mmCIF file of C-alpha atoms and ligand atoms in Angstrom:
data_model
loop_
_atom_site.group_PDB
_atom_site.id
_atom_site.type_symbol
_atom_site.label_atom_id
_atom_site.label_comp_id
_atom_site.label_asym_id
_atom_site.label_seq_id
_atom_site.Cartn_x
_atom_site.Cartn_y
_atom_site.Cartn_z
ATOM 1 C CA MET W 1 10.623 69.062 -3.865
ATOM 2 C CA PRO W 2 11.151 69.420 -0.093
ATOM 3 C CA PHE W 3 8.233 70.730 1.954
ATOM 4 C CA PRO W 4 8.191 74.031 3.824
ATOM 5 C CA SER W 5 9.297 73.230 7.349
ATOM 6 C CA GLU W 6 6.613 75.352 9.059
ATOM 7 C CA GLU W 7 5.549 73.797 12.335
ATOM 8 C CA THR W 8 1.941 74.662 11.496
ATOM 9 C CA VAL W 9 1.945 72.193 8.631
ATOM 10 C CA ARG W 10 1.057 68.672 9.698
ATOM 11 C CA ASP W 11 2.736 65.613 8.293
ATOM 12 C CA THR W 12 -0.506 63.738 7.955
ATOM 13 C CA VAL W 13 -4.233 64.121 8.491
ATOM 14 C CA ILE W 14 -6.563 61.125 8.462
ATOM 15 C CA LEU W 15 -10.189 61.686 7.560
ATOM 16 C CA GLY W 16 -12.275 59.072 9.331
ATOM 17 C CA SER W 17 -12.056 57.106 12.553
ATOM 18 C CA GLY W 18 -13.262 53.660 11.543
ATOM 19 C CA CYS W 19 -10.885 50.735 11.494
ATOM 20 C CA SER W 20 -9.070 51.892 8.346
ATOM 21 C CA GLY W 21 -8.485 55.400 9.707
ATOM 22 C CA LEU W 22 -7.485 54.180 13.151
ATOM 23 C CA THR W 23 -5.094 51.566 11.795
ATOM 24 C CA ALA W 24 -3.508 54.252 9.627
ATOM 25 C CA ALA W 25 -3.306 56.375 12.800
ATOM 26 C CA ILE W 26 -1.533 53.609 14.769
ATOM 27 C CA TYR W 27 1.061 53.154 12.036
ATOM 28 C CA THR W 28 1.690 56.845 11.337
ATOM 29 C CA ALA W 29 1.771 57.643 15.064
ATOM 30 C CA ARG W 30 4.340 54.919 15.662
ATOM 31 C CA ALA W 31 6.344 56.452 12.816
ATOM 32 C CA ASN W 32 6.315 59.659 14.865
ATOM 33 C CA LEU W 33 4.209 61.586 12.350
ATOM 34 C CA LYS W 34 1.723 62.814 14.989
ATOM 35 C CA PRO W 35 -1.356 62.183 12.845
ATOM 36 C CA LEU W 36 -4.490 64.219 13.281
ATOM 37 C CA VAL W 37 -7.563 61.991 12.981
ATOM 38 C CA ILE W 38 -10.771 63.764 12.071
ATOM 39 C CA GLU W 39 -13.823 61.951 13.388
ATOM 40 C CA GLY W 40 -16.838 62.530 11.214
ATOM 41 C CA HIS W 41 -20.529 62.042 11.859
ATOM 42 C CA GLU W 42 -20.091 58.368 12.821
ATOM 43 C CA PRO W 43 -17.062 58.138 15.151
ATOM 44 C CA GLY W 44 -15.701 54.607 15.060
ATOM 45 C CA GLY W 45 -17.313 53.950 11.683
ATOM 46 C CA GLN W 46 -19.552 51.013 10.931
ATOM 47 C CA LEU W 47 -18.045 48.899 13.726
ATOM 48 C CA SER W 48 -19.491 51.313 16.231
ATOM 49 C CA ILE W 49 -22.999 50.175 15.306
ATOM 50 C CA THR W 50 -22.352 46.440 15.216
ATOM 51 C CA THR W 51 -22.530 44.024 18.117
ATOM 52 C CA LEU W 52 -20.381 40.891 18.328
ATOM 53 C CA VAL W 53 -17.482 40.656 15.846
ATOM 54 C CA GLU W 54 -16.313 37.061 15.626
ATOM 55 C CA ASN W 55 -14.074 37.164 12.575
ATOM 56 C CA PHE W 56 -11.434 39.708 13.578
ATOM 57 C CA PRO W 57 -8.257 37.651 14.067
ATOM 58 C CA GLY W 58 -6.935 37.600 17.614
ATOM 59 C CA TRP W 59 -10.307 37.493 19.383
ATOM 60 C CA PRO W 60 -11.199 33.804 19.710
ATOM 61 C CA ASP W 61 -14.317 34.602 21.755
ATOM 62 C CA GLY W 62 -15.325 37.552 19.598
ATOM 63 C CA VAL W 63 -15.349 41.209 20.570
ATOM 64 C CA GLN W 64 -18.066 43.846 20.582
ATOM 65 C CA GLY W 65 -17.644 46.193 17.576
ATOM 66 C CA PRO W 66 -17.568 49.383 19.699
ATOM 67 C CA GLU W 67 -14.968 47.822 22.032
ATOM 68 C CA LEU W 68 -12.764 46.780 19.123
ATOM 69 C CA VAL W 69 -12.776 50.236 17.632
ATOM 70 C CA GLU W 70 -12.305 51.900 21.029
ATOM 71 C CA ASN W 71 -9.228 49.737 21.591
ATOM 72 C CA MET W 72 -7.833 50.788 18.225
ATOM 73 C CA ARG W 73 -8.427 54.390 19.167
ATOM 74 C CA LYS W 74 -6.608 54.004 22.513
ATOM 75 C CA GLN W 75 -3.746 52.272 20.747
ATOM 76 C CA ALA W 76 -3.437 55.149 18.262
ATOM 77 C CA GLU W 77 -3.614 57.771 21.041
ATOM 78 C CA LYS W 78 -0.987 55.910 23.056
ATOM 79 C CA PHE W 79 1.495 56.549 20.247
ATOM 80 C CA GLY W 80 0.559 60.207 19.866
ATOM 81 C CA ALA W 81 -2.371 60.369 17.447
ATOM 82 C CA GLU W 82 -4.678 63.335 18.034
ATOM 83 C CA MET W 83 -8.439 62.978 17.615
ATOM 84 C CA GLU W 84 -10.770 65.818 16.739
ATOM 85 C CA MET W 85 -14.407 66.023 15.757
ATOM 86 C CA GLY W 86 -14.804 67.878 12.505
ATOM 87 C CA HIS W 87 -16.701 68.232 9.273
ATOM 88 C CA LEU W 88 -14.921 69.189 6.130
ATOM 89 C CA VAL W 89 -16.298 72.390 4.638
ATOM 90 C CA GLU W 90 -13.777 72.811 1.863
ATOM 91 C CA ALA W 91 -10.659 71.008 0.664
ATOM 92 C CA ASP W 92 -8.026 71.939 -1.878
ATOM 93 C CA LEU W 93 -6.197 68.785 -2.877
ATOM 94 C CA SER W 94 -4.204 70.526 -5.588
ATOM 95 C CA LYS W 95 -2.298 72.694 -3.121
ATOM 96 C CA SER W 96 0.967 71.701 -1.479
ATOM 97 C CA PRO W 97 0.597 71.571 1.472
ATOM 98 C CA ILE W 98 -3.002 70.388 1.158
ATOM 99 C CA GLU W 99 -5.559 72.711 2.739
ATOM 100 C CA LEU W 100 -8.520 71.413 4.670
ATOM 101 C CA ASN W 101 -11.116 73.821 5.943
ATOM 102 C CA PHE W 102 -13.167 72.536 8.867
ATOM 103 C CA GLY W 103 -15.117 75.729 9.364
ATOM 104 C CA SER W 104 -13.685 76.579 12.753
ATOM 105 C CA LYS W 105 -10.126 76.139 11.467
ATOM 106 C CA VAL W 106 -8.002 75.476 8.432
ATOM 107 C CA VAL W 107 -5.539 72.595 8.656
ATOM 108 C CA LYS W 108 -2.527 72.405 6.377
ATOM 109 C CA THR W 109 -0.997 69.013 5.811
ATOM 110 C CA ARG W 110 1.694 67.419 3.678
ATOM 111 C CA THR W 111 -0.329 64.226 3.277
ATOM 112 C CA LEU W 112 -3.946 63.185 3.614
ATOM 113 C CA ILE W 113 -5.453 59.741 4.081
ATOM 114 C CA VAL W 114 -9.106 59.636 3.095
ATOM 115 C CA ALA W 115 -10.623 56.861 5.197
ATOM 116 C CA SER W 116 -14.137 58.233 5.387
ATOM 117 C CA GLY W 117 -15.820 54.874 4.851
ATOM 118 C CA ALA W 118 -19.144 53.958 3.361
ATOM 119 C CA SER W 119 -22.472 53.990 5.053
ATOM 120 C CA ALA W 120 -24.935 51.163 4.573
ATOM 121 C CA ARG W 121 -28.146 52.294 2.970
ATOM 122 C CA TRP W 122 -31.108 51.730 5.287
ATOM 123 C CA LEU W 123 -34.819 51.819 4.604
ATOM 124 C CA GLY W 124 -35.113 54.515 7.251
ATOM 125 C CA LEU W 125 -38.009 53.009 9.215
ATOM 126 C CA PRO W 126 -37.873 53.993 12.908
ATOM 127 C CA SER W 127 -38.389 50.324 13.911
ATOM 128 C CA GLU W 128 -35.489 49.273 11.677
ATOM 129 C CA GLN W 129 -33.190 51.889 13.197
ATOM 130 C CA ALA W 130 -34.222 50.923 16.746
ATOM 131 C CA LEU W 131 -33.297 47.274 16.143
ATOM 132 C CA ILE W 132 -29.877 47.692 14.499
ATOM 133 C CA GLY W 133 -27.624 45.179 16.243
ATOM 134 C CA HIS W 134 -30.668 43.358 17.665
ATOM 135 C CA GLY W 135 -31.611 41.356 14.614
ATOM 136 C CA VAL W 136 -31.318 44.157 12.049
ATOM 137 C CA SER W 137 -28.023 44.053 10.175
ATOM 138 C CA SER W 138 -26.441 45.420 7.020
ATOM 139 C CA CYS W 139 -23.682 42.824 6.960
ATOM 140 C CA ALA W 140 -24.451 39.159 6.326
ATOM 141 C CA THR W 141 -20.797 38.101 6.597
ATOM 142 C CA CYS W 142 -20.571 39.725 10.015
ATOM 143 C CA ASP W 143 -23.845 38.607 11.556
ATOM 144 C CA GLY W 144 -25.154 35.597 9.623
ATOM 145 C CA PHE W 145 -23.701 33.164 12.107
ATOM 146 C CA PHE W 146 -26.064 34.393 14.833
ATOM 147 C CA PHE W 147 -29.094 33.161 12.899
ATOM 148 C CA SER W 148 -28.393 29.435 12.804
ATOM 149 C CA GLY W 149 -31.646 27.499 12.599
ATOM 150 C CA LYS W 150 -33.745 30.675 12.310
ATOM 151 C CA GLU W 151 -35.870 32.345 9.661
ATOM 152 C CA ILE W 152 -34.728 35.678 8.304
ATOM 153 C CA CYS W 153 -35.240 38.105 5.425
ATOM 154 C CA VAL W 154 -32.982 40.016 3.058
ATOM 155 C CA ILE W 155 -34.135 43.256 1.446
ATOM 156 C CA GLY W 156 -33.007 44.243 -2.061
ATOM 157 C CA GLY W 157 -32.864 43.127 -5.659
ATOM 158 C CA GLY W 158 -29.203 43.648 -6.597
ATOM 159 C CA ASP W 159 -26.150 41.393 -6.455
ATOM 160 C CA SER W 160 -25.539 42.269 -2.792
ATOM 161 C CA ALA W 161 -28.980 41.010 -1.808
ATOM 162 C CA MET W 162 -28.556 37.795 -3.842
ATOM 163 C CA GLU W 163 -25.110 37.186 -2.406
ATOM 164 C CA GLU W 164 -26.320 37.821 1.141
ATOM 165 C CA ALA W 165 -29.359 35.604 0.696
ATOM 166 C CA MET W 166 -27.231 32.743 -0.642
ATOM 167 C CA PHE W 167 -24.664 33.165 2.112
ATOM 168 C CA LEU W 168 -27.329 33.251 4.814
ATOM 169 C CA THR W 169 -28.815 29.904 3.736
ATOM 170 C CA ARG W 170 -25.764 28.357 5.415
ATOM 171 C CA PHE W 171 -27.239 29.377 8.758
ATOM 172 C CA ALA W 172 -30.906 30.235 8.412
ATOM 173 C CA THR W 173 -33.473 27.560 7.692
ATOM 174 C CA LYS W 174 -35.398 29.985 5.504
ATOM 175 C CA VAL W 175 -34.553 33.273 3.803
ATOM 176 C CA TYR W 176 -37.260 35.588 2.444
ATOM 177 C CA LEU W 177 -35.875 37.755 -0.345
ATOM 178 C CA ILE W 178 -37.995 40.893 -0.330
ATOM 179 C CA HIS W 179 -37.819 43.253 -3.278
ATOM 180 C CA ARG W 180 -39.869 46.367 -3.955
ATOM 181 C CA SER W 181 -40.356 45.679 -7.671
ATOM 182 C CA ALA W 182 -40.451 42.687 -9.977
ATOM 183 C CA SER W 183 -37.357 43.545 -12.013
ATOM 184 C CA PHE W 184 -33.913 42.924 -10.633
ATOM 185 C CA ARG W 185 -30.608 44.714 -10.919
ATOM 186 C CA ALA W 186 -28.820 41.519 -9.947
ATOM 187 C CA SER W 187 -26.817 39.695 -12.606
ATOM 188 C CA LYS W 188 -28.734 36.832 -14.179
ATOM 189 C CA ILE W 189 -26.418 34.161 -12.848
ATOM 190 C CA MET W 190 -26.718 35.326 -9.244
ATOM 191 C CA LEU W 191 -30.456 35.873 -9.529
ATOM 192 C CA ASP W 192 -31.017 32.397 -11.014
ATOM 193 C CA ARG W 193 -28.885 30.794 -8.333
ATOM 194 C CA ALA W 194 -30.909 32.471 -5.579
ATOM 195 C CA LYS W 195 -34.225 31.687 -7.262
ATOM 196 C CA GLU W 196 -33.341 28.030 -7.558
ATOM 197 C CA HIS W 197 -32.307 27.711 -3.932
ATOM 198 C CA PRO W 198 -34.871 25.694 -1.966
ATOM 199 C CA GLN W 199 -34.397 27.747 1.233
ATOM 200 C CA ILE W 200 -35.009 31.118 -0.452
ATOM 201 C CA GLU W 201 -38.533 32.424 -1.053
ATOM 202 C CA PHE W 202 -38.898 35.506 -3.268
ATOM 203 C CA LEU W 203 -41.498 38.137 -2.366
ATOM 204 C CA THR W 204 -41.532 40.737 -5.150
ATOM 205 C CA ASN W 205 -43.519 43.972 -5.429
ATOM 206 C CA THR W 206 -43.273 43.972 -1.671
ATOM 207 C CA VAL W 207 -42.308 46.716 0.731
ATOM 208 C CA VAL W 208 -41.601 46.519 4.442
ATOM 209 C CA GLU W 209 -43.888 48.717 6.531
ATOM 210 C CA GLU W 210 -42.452 47.854 9.904
ATOM 211 C CA VAL W 211 -39.919 45.654 11.640
ATOM 212 C CA LEU W 212 -41.677 44.036 14.608
ATOM 213 C CA GLY W 213 -40.039 43.582 18.008
ATOM 214 C CA VAL W 214 -39.093 47.085 19.145
ATOM 215 C CA GLU W 215 -40.636 46.564 22.613
ATOM 216 C CA GLU W 216 -38.986 43.170 23.013
ATOM 217 C CA LYS W 217 -35.687 44.700 21.797
ATOM 218 C CA GLU W 218 -35.207 41.939 19.228
ATOM 219 C CA VAL W 219 -36.576 41.299 15.774
ATOM 220 C CA ARG W 220 -39.740 39.182 15.963
ATOM 221 C CA GLY W 221 -41.056 39.677 12.454
ATOM 222 C CA ILE W 222 -42.005 42.122 9.720
ATOM 223 C CA ARG W 223 -45.164 43.706 8.400
ATOM 224 C CA ILE W 224 -45.106 43.829 4.602
ATOM 225 C CA ARG W 225 -47.367 45.195 1.901
ATOM 226 C CA ASN W 226 -47.777 43.930 -1.614
ATOM 227 C CA THR W 227 -47.719 47.046 -3.790
ATOM 228 C CA GLU W 228 -49.889 45.459 -6.488
ATOM 229 C CA SER W 229 -52.663 43.828 -4.467
ATOM 230 C CA GLY W 230 -52.377 46.125 -1.435
ATOM 231 C CA GLU W 231 -52.404 43.061 0.835
ATOM 232 C CA VAL W 232 -50.735 43.645 4.199
ATOM 233 C CA ARG W 233 -49.473 40.717 6.254
ATOM 234 C CA GLU W 234 -47.025 39.816 8.977
ATOM 235 C CA ILE W 235 -44.267 37.225 8.827
ATOM 236 C CA ALA W 236 -42.547 35.904 11.957
ATOM 237 C CA LEU W 237 -38.751 35.896 11.642
ATOM 238 C CA SER W 238 -35.625 36.657 13.685
ATOM 239 C CA GLY W 239 -33.248 38.448 11.337
ATOM 240 C CA PHE W 240 -33.619 41.416 9.018
ATOM 241 C CA PHE W 241 -30.742 41.985 6.578
ATOM 242 C CA LEU W 242 -30.376 44.995 4.320
ATOM 243 C CA GLY W 243 -28.825 44.428 0.910
ATOM 244 C CA ILE W 244 -29.808 47.692 -0.737
ATOM 245 C CA GLY W 245 -26.335 49.067 -1.276
ATOM 246 C CA HIS W 246 -23.833 51.335 0.406
ATOM 247 C CA ILE W 247 -23.119 55.030 0.048
ATOM 248 C CA PRO W 248 -19.394 55.847 -0.033
ATOM 249 C CA ASN W 249 -18.513 59.014 1.871
ATOM 250 C CA ALA W 250 -16.485 60.593 -0.914
ATOM 251 C CA LYS W 251 -18.954 62.958 -2.518
ATOM 252 C CA PHE W 252 -17.022 65.778 -1.001
ATOM 253 C CA PHE W 253 -14.090 65.136 -3.333
ATOM 254 C CA GLU W 254 -16.132 65.126 -6.541
ATOM 255 C CA GLY W 255 -14.331 67.323 -9.060
ATOM 256 C CA GLN W 256 -10.962 66.884 -7.339
ATOM 257 C CA MET W 257 -10.592 63.126 -7.366
ATOM 258 C CA ASP W 258 -11.653 60.301 -9.709
ATOM 259 C CA LEU W 259 -14.763 58.593 -8.354
ATOM 260 C CA ASP W 260 -16.615 55.729 -10.029
ATOM 261 C CA ASP W 261 -20.267 55.841 -11.100
ATOM 262 C CA ASP W 262 -21.433 54.922 -7.595
ATOM 263 C CA GLY W 263 -19.190 57.494 -5.914
ATOM 264 C CA TYR W 264 -16.425 55.171 -4.656
ATOM 265 C CA ILE W 265 -12.854 56.463 -4.946
ATOM 266 C CA ARG W 266 -11.186 54.875 -7.969
ATOM 267 C CA SER W 267 -8.036 53.959 -6.120
ATOM 268 C CA LYS W 268 -4.854 52.917 -7.856
ATOM 269 C CA ASP W 269 -3.235 49.853 -6.244
ATOM 270 C CA ASN W 270 -5.904 50.209 -3.500
ATOM 271 C CA VAL W 271 -4.107 53.138 -1.902
ATOM 272 C CA PHE W 272 -3.361 55.998 -4.336
ATOM 273 C CA THR W 273 -5.961 58.518 -5.433
ATOM 274 C CA THR W 274 -6.086 60.022 -8.902
ATOM 275 C CA TYR W 275 -7.615 62.932 -10.741
ATOM 276 C CA ASN W 276 -8.120 62.680 -14.501
ATOM 277 C CA GLY W 277 -6.118 59.484 -14.291
ATOM 278 C CA LYS W 278 -3.071 61.166 -12.732
ATOM 279 C CA VAL W 279 -1.927 60.201 -9.224
ATOM 280 C CA LEU W 280 -2.724 62.952 -6.722
ATOM 281 C CA ASP W 281 0.299 64.152 -4.840
ATOM 282 C CA GLY W 282 0.184 63.267 -1.144
ATOM 283 C CA VAL W 283 -3.449 62.101 -1.126
ATOM 284 C CA PHE W 284 -4.034 58.480 -0.176
ATOM 285 C CA CYS W 285 -7.158 56.473 0.558
ATOM 286 C CA ALA W 286 -8.068 53.456 2.649
ATOM 287 C CA GLY W 287 -10.999 51.307 3.652
ATOM 288 C CA ASP W 288 -14.565 51.124 2.426
ATOM 289 C CA VAL W 289 -14.548 54.512 0.696
ATOM 290 C CA GLN W 290 -12.513 52.797 -2.053
ATOM 291 C CA ASP W 291 -13.615 49.181 -1.554
ATOM 292 C CA ARG W 292 -17.015 48.062 -2.741
ATOM 293 C CA ARG W 293 -16.029 44.423 -2.749
ATOM 294 C CA TYR W 294 -14.753 43.168 0.612
ATOM 295 C CA ARG W 295 -15.959 45.723 3.182
ATOM 296 C CA GLN W 296 -14.608 43.831 6.184
ATOM 297 C CA ALA W 297 -13.058 45.258 9.340
ATOM 298 C CA ILE W 298 -9.847 43.340 8.725
ATOM 299 C CA THR W 299 -9.547 44.401 5.075
ATOM 300 C CA ALA W 300 -10.243 48.019 6.034
ATOM 301 C CA SER W 301 -7.557 47.818 8.712
ATOM 302 C CA GLY W 302 -5.142 46.236 6.245
ATOM 303 C CA SER W 303 -5.732 48.996 3.768
ATOM 304 C CA GLY W 304 -5.266 51.645 6.484
ATOM 305 C CA CYS W 305 -1.872 50.092 7.163
ATOM 306 C CA MET W 306 -0.998 50.240 3.461
ATOM 307 C CA ALA W 307 -1.924 53.920 3.247
ATOM 308 C CA ALA W 308 0.153 54.704 6.345
ATOM 309 C CA LEU W 309 3.213 52.969 4.910
ATOM 310 C CA GLU W 310 2.793 54.911 1.650
ATOM 311 C CA VAL W 311 2.563 58.152 3.629
ATOM 312 C CA GLU W 312 5.833 57.353 5.405
ATOM 313 C CA LYS W 313 7.509 56.537 2.102
ATOM 314 C CA TYR W 314 6.151 59.683 0.454
ATOM 315 C CA LEU W 315 7.336 61.955 3.258
ATOM 316 C CA GLU W 316 10.746 60.330 3.256
ATOM 317 C CA GLU W 317 11.032 60.804 -0.506
ATOM 318 C CA HIS W 318 10.157 64.471 -0.022
ATOM 319 C CA GLY W 319 12.873 65.039 2.505
ATOM 320 C CA ARG W 320 10.949 64.732 5.793
HETATM 321 P P1 NDP N 1 -27.523 47.862 -6.417
HETATM 322 O O1 NDP N 1 -27.611 49.334 -6.561
HETATM 323 O O2 NDP N 1 -27.133 47.047 -7.587
HETATM 324 O O3 NDP N 1 -28.952 47.298 -5.956
HETATM 325 C C1 NDP N 1 -29.609 47.888 -4.883
HETATM 326 C C2 NDP N 1 -30.958 47.203 -4.745
HETATM 327 O O4 NDP N 1 -31.575 47.716 -3.594
HETATM 328 C C3 NDP N 1 -31.885 47.447 -5.913
HETATM 329 O O5 NDP N 1 -32.584 46.271 -6.188
HETATM 330 C C4 NDP N 1 -32.813 48.542 -5.399
HETATM 331 O O6 NDP N 1 -34.124 48.439 -5.879
HETATM 332 C C5 NDP N 1 -32.849 48.221 -3.921
HETATM 333 N N1 NDP N 1 -33.101 49.398 -3.126
HETATM 334 C C6 NDP N 1 -32.378 50.563 -3.085
HETATM 335 N N2 NDP N 1 -32.925 51.420 -2.229
HETATM 336 C C7 NDP N 1 -34.013 50.808 -1.711
HETATM 337 C C8 NDP N 1 -34.994 51.177 -0.778
HETATM 338 N N3 NDP N 1 -34.963 52.371 -0.175
HETATM 339 N N4 NDP N 1 -35.993 50.307 -0.495
HETATM 340 C C9 NDP N 1 -36.030 49.083 -1.084
HETATM 341 N N5 NDP N 1 -35.128 48.674 -1.977
HETATM 342 C C10 NDP N 1 -34.134 49.518 -2.295
HETATM 343 O O7 NDP N 1 -26.558 47.626 -5.141
HETATM 344 P P2 NDP N 1 -25.723 46.320 -4.729
HETATM 345 O O8 NDP N 1 -25.123 46.627 -3.418
HETATM 346 O O9 NDP N 1 -26.531 45.105 -4.847
HETATM 347 O O10 NDP N 1 -24.582 46.266 -5.821
HETATM 348 C C11 NDP N 1 -23.700 47.376 -6.013
HETATM 349 C C12 NDP N 1 -22.644 46.982 -7.057
HETATM 350 O O11 NDP N 1 -21.769 45.994 -6.514
HETATM 351 C C13 NDP N 1 -23.259 46.385 -8.324
HETATM 352 O O12 NDP N 1 -22.485 46.801 -9.416
HETATM 353 C C14 NDP N 1 -23.092 44.906 -8.110
HETATM 354 O O13 NDP N 1 -23.033 44.166 -9.333
HETATM 355 C C15 NDP N 1 -21.787 44.832 -7.337
HETATM 356 N N6 NDP N 1 -21.742 43.610 -6.502
HETATM 357 C C16 NDP N 1 -21.190 42.495 -7.040
HETATM 358 C C17 NDP N 1 -21.140 41.325 -6.328
HETATM 359 C C18 NDP N 1 -20.511 40.128 -6.944
HETATM 360 O O14 NDP N 1 -20.244 40.152 -8.129
HETATM 361 N N7 NDP N 1 -20.244 39.092 -6.180
HETATM 362 C C19 NDP N 1 -21.683 41.228 -4.965
HETATM 363 C C20 NDP N 1 -22.280 42.460 -4.495
HETATM 364 C C21 NDP N 1 -22.311 43.594 -5.257
HETATM 365 P P3 NDP N 1 -34.547 48.961 -7.347
HETATM 366 O O15 NDP N 1 -33.959 47.997 -8.301
HETATM 367 O O16 NDP N 1 -36.049 48.912 -7.298
HETATM 368 O O17 NDP N 1 -34.006 50.348 -7.476
#
């Protein structure tokens, strides 16, 4: 069915301004769809809090995360994308056009790309937050390389922590795996592999009280406490990796979209959204909000491109 041709109805709105949202914006803007990009609480997404990115193709000397995302933003704006800060208050995905209420205004749109990302879970210690990008990282694939020949720790007891710890042994001479209890969520095979690794030392029933190095502006060590014995001690190390999971920013769509048990969008073909198993009309998704597995800047960008191409196809099929 053709859409109403009201000028007030947008062709596409993109929720999120990380690399998936901005790549979708570049593609839809170049297709002359004048996308509106809504920047949420973390403009630029996870890249905006990283430092050097060395694995984004096309940057042989690496690029700072904030610079990479700022360039994407400029590129999208150059082709006519509009950026606005906003927080969704209410959305009705069943309507056509879709209605998005941002409190100060209601936006009507023929298509929506949900690219709201996932946020790494942090311990929440002030010292940890102060040292993000200076030895504290939530992404081993991104930052492991910087810790060649150094000692580091990984926090967590799930598959992510095991995978990170194993990966980081390629660079670090020693990896402390620190877990708050003695039972693990990690699959047996991954846990056994990590336990058998000569460079990994497990410290269970252990919590981190502080990341040391705030004054020096780089991680120098950690202060930990054994929850059984109460013993407190310090360990000197240079890297502090979080492997305690991610929180997808999709909770808002609960009840209107199929989400998995951890709150990730259950995408179909990595780009379509569904509700009760049925594809949602005009609602697409991209990036980490629907990807628990790869979580890389380049895969998020790739998926933003896919969503944009589907939006173009959808609008064309509906007579735009
Ligand atoms: P999980 O939820 O499985 O594990 C999170 C871990 O972090 C738990 O050990 C938890 O401890 C700990 N944790 C959570 N919050 C805190 C906190 N505030 N302080 C200290 N520790 C904390 O998350 P993962 O990211 O590891 O895995 C998510 C999903 O992705 C799983 O289904 C996993 O199997 C899958 N995955 C698969 C991989 C693979 O197959 N290659 C790789 C990575 C993930 P506690 O147990 O005490 O609650």
